[in-house]
Short mmCIF file of C-alpha atoms in Angstrom, two decimals:
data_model
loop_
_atom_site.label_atom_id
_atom_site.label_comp_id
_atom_site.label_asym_id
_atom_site.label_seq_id
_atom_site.Cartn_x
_atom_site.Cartn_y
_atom_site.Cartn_z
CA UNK Y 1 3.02 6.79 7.82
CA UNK Y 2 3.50 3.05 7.33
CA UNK Y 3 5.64 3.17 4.55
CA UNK Y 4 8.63 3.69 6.55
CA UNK Y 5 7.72 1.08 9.18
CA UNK Y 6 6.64 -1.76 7.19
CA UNK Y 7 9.08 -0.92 3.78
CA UNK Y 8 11.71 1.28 4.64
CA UNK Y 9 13.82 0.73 1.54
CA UNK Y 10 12.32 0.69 -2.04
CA UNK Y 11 14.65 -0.84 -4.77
CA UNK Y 12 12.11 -1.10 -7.74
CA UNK Y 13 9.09 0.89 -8.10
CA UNK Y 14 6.40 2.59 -6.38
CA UNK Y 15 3.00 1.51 -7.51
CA UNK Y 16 0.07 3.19 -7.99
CA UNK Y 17 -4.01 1.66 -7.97
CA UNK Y 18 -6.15 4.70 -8.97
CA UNK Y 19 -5.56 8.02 -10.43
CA UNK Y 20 -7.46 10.14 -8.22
CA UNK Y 21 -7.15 13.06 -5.74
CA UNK Y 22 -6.43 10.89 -3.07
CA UNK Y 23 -3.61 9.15 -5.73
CA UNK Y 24 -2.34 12.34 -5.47
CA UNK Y 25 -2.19 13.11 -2.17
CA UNK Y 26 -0.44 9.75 -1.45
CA UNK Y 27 2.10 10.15 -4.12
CA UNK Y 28 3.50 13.50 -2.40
CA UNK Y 29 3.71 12.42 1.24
CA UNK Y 30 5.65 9.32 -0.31
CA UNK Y 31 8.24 12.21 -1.72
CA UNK Y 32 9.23 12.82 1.85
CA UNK Y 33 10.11 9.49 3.05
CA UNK Y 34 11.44 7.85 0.02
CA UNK Y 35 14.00 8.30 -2.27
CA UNK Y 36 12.80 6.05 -5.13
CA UNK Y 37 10.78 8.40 -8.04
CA UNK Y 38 9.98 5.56 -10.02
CA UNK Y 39 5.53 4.73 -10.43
CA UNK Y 40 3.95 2.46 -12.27
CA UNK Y 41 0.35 3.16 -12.59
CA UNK Y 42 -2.83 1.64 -13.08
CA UNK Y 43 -6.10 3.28 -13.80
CA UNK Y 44 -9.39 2.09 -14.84
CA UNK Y 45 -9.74 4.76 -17.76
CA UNK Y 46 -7.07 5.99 -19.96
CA UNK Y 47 -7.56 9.74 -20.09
CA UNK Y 48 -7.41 9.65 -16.17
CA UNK Y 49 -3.96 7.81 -16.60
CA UNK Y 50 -2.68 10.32 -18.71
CA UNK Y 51 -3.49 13.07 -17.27
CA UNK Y 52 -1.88 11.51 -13.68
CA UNK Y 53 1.24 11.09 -15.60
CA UNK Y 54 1.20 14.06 -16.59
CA UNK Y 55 0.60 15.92 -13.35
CA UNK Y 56 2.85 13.81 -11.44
CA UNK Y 57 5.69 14.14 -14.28
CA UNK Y 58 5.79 17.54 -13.74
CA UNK Y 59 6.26 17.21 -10.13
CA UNK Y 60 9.36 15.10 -10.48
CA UNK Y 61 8.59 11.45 -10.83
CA UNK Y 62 9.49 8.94 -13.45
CA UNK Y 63 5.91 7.21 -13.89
CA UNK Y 64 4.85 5.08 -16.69
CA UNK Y 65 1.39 3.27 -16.90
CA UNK Y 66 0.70 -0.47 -17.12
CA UNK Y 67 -2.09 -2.10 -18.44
CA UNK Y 68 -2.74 -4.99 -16.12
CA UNK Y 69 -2.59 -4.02 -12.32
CA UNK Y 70 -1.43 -7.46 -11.11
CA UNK Y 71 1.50 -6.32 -13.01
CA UNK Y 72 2.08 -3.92 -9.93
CA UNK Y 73 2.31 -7.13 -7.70
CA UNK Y 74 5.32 -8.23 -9.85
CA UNK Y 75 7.27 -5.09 -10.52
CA UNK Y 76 7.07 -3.17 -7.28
CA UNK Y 77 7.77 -2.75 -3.75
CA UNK Y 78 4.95 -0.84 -2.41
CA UNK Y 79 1.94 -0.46 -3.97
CA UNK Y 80 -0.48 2.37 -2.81
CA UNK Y 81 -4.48 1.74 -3.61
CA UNK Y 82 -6.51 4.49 -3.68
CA UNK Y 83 -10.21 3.78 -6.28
CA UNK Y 84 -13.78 3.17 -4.70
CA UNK Y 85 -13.98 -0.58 -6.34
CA UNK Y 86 -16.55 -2.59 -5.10
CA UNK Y 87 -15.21 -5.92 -6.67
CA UNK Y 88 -11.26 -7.14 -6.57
CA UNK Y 89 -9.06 -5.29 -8.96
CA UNK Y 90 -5.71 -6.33 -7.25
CA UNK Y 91 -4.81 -9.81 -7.22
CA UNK Y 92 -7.31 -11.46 -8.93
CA UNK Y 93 -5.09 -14.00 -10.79
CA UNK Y 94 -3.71 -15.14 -7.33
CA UNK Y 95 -0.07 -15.23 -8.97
CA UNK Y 96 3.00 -15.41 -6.49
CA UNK Y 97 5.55 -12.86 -7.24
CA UNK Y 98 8.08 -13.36 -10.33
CA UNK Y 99 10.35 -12.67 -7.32
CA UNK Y 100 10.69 -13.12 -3.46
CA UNK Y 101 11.06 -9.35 -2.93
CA UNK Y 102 9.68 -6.86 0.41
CA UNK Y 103 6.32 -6.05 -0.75
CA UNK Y 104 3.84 -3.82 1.06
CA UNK Y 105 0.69 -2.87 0.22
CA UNK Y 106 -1.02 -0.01 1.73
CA UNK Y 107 -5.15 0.41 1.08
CA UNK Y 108 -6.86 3.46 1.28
CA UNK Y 109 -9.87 3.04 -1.39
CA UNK Y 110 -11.90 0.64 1.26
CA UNK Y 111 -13.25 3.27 3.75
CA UNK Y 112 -17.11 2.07 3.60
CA UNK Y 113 -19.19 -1.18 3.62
CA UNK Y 114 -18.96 -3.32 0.32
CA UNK Y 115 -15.73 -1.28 -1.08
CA UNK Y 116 -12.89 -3.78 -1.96
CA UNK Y 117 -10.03 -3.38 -3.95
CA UNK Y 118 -7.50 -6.32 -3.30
CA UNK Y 119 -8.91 -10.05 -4.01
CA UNK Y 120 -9.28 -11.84 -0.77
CA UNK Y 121 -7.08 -14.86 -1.81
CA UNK Y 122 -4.28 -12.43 -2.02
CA UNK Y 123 -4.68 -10.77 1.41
CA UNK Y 124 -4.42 -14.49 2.58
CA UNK Y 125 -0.88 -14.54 1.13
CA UNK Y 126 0.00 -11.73 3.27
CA UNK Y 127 2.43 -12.83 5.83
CA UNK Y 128 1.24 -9.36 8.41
CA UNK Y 129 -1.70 -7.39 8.70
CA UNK Y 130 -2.23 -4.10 10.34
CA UNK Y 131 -5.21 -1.83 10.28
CA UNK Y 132 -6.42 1.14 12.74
CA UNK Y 133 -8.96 -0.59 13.81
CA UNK Y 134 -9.39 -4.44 14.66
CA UNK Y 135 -12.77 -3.95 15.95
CA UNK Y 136 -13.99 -1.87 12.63
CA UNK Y 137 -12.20 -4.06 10.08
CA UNK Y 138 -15.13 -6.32 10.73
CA UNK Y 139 -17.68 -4.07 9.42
CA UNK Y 140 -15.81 -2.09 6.51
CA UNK Y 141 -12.53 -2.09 4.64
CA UNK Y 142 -10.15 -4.00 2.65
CA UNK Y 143 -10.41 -7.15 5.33
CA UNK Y 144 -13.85 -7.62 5.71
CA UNK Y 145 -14.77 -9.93 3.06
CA UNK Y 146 -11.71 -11.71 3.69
CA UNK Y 147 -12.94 -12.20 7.80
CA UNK Y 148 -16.58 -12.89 6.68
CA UNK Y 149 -15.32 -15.90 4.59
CA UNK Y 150 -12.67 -17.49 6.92
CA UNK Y 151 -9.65 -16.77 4.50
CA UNK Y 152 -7.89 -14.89 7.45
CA UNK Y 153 -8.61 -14.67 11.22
CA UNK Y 154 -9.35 -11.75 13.03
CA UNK Y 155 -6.59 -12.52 15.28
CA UNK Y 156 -4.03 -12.56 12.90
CA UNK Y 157 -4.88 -8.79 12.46
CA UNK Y 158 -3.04 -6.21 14.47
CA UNK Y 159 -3.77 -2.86 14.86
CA UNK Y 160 -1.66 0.59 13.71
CA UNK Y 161 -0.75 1.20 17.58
CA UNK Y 162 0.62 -2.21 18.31
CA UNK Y 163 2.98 -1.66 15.62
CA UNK Y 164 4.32 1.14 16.08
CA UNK Y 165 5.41 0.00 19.53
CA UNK Y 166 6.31 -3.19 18.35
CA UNK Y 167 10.12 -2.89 16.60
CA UNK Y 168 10.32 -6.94 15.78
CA UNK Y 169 7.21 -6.17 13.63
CA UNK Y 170 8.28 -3.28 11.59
CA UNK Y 171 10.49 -4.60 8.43
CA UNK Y 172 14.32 -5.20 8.99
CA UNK Y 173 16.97 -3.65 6.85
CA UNK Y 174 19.25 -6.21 5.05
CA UNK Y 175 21.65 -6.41 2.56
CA UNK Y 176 21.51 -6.69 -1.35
CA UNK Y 177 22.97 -7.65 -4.63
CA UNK Y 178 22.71 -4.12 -6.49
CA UNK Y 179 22.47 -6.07 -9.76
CA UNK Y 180 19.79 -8.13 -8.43
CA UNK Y 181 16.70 -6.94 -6.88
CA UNK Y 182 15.76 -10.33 -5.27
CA UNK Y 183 15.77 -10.89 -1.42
CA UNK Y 184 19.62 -11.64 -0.02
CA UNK Y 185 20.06 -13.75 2.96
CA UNK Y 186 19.39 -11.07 5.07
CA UNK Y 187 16.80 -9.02 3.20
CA UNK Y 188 13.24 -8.59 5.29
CA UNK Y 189 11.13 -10.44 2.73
CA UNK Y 190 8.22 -10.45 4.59
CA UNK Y 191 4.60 -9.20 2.28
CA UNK Y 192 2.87 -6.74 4.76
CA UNK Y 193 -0.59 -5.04 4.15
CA UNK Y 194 -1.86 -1.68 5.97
CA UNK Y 195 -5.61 -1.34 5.06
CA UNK Y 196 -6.98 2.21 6.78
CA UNK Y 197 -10.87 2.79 7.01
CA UNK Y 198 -10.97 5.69 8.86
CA UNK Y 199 -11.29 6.06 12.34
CA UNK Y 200 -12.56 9.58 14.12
CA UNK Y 201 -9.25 9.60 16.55
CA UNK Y 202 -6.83 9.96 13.08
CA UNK Y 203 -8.71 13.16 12.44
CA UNK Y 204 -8.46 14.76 15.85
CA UNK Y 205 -4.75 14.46 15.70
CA UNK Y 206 -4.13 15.66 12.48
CA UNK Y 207 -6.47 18.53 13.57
CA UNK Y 208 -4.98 18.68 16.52
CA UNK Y 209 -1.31 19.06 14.30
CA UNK Y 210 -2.48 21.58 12.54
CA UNK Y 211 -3.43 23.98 15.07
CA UNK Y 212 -0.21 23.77 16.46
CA UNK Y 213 1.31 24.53 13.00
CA UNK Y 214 -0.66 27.58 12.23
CA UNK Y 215 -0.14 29.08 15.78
#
């Protein structure tokens, strides 16, 4: 859902943290509301890699695996996390970008107390936050470490609905050099992260969607 918003055009690659069911699941929805097919994926063992790229191969995407995941922070656009870490696997070398590029992040691994997947001094970087839930971010998901320790302000956090009614958040078309996948004068370079723990209201909808479908 905030893949369109907050990185509606994807130039480079699509990466991947994790190579689990939920991987999966992320992967297709992406299918409808992007044209780019190419993933980069990292995984934490190598028969779970392979066997990702081999499923998601077969279902039409041009996916190759790296070997360091900061390498994701350097060679794509939007980068999808998706393991049950409970120390930084994203960021942890603090390097800026090869390349001043849209980047967006979206975290889905976090959904419980002590789960972390992105290193804190990255998710200072960040030039937006969003998550569903200002008040819950405190207590679980990707941002509460980086809260706890001062490295970003509560404030400085919005939440899913202010976005979506909020146009001068949401990232700006611009144009670009075909043969060169840096930001042009116009190009929204902005590095936005979504970090979703899970909030009861999400699933009520969805339910609520699905009803209407099978009817």
């Amino acid at each position: 859902m905030l893949a369109p918003d907050l990185n509606n055009t994807i130039h480079s690659n699509i990466g991947m943290l994790g190579t689990g069911v939920q991987a999966r699941y992320q992967l297709q929805y992406l299918k409808h509301v992007t044209e780019c097919r190419n993933v980069l994926v990292w995984g934490r063992t190598q028969r779970n890699v392979m066997h990702f790229i081999g499923d998601m191969r077969s279902e039409g995407w041009n996916i190759e695996a790296v070997k360091d995941a900061d390498e994701l922070l350097d060679r794509c656009q939007l980068i999808v996390t998706t393991t049950c870490s409970r120390e930084p696997l994203l960021g942890r070398e603090h390097r800026q970008p090869t390349k001043k590029v849209p980047l967006h992040i979206t975290c889905i691994g976090s959904d419980a107390t002590g789960k972390v997947e992105l290193d804190e001094k990255l998710i200072a970087m960040a030039d937006l936050l969003v998550t569903d839930s200002r008040l819950q971010t405190k207590e679980r998901g990707e941002f509460e470490d980086a809260v706890a320790s001062g490295a970003v302000s509560l404030d400085d956090i919005i939440e899913i609905g202010e976005l979506e009614t909020r146009g001068d958040l949401q990232r700006r078309k611009g144009r670009r050099d075909q043969d060169d996948d840096s930001c042009g004068n116009e190009e929204d370079c902005r590095f936005t992260i979504f970090d979703t723990s899970g909030v009861a209201v999400q699933d009520c909808v969805i339910a609520m969607m699905l009803n209407e479908a099978l009817r």
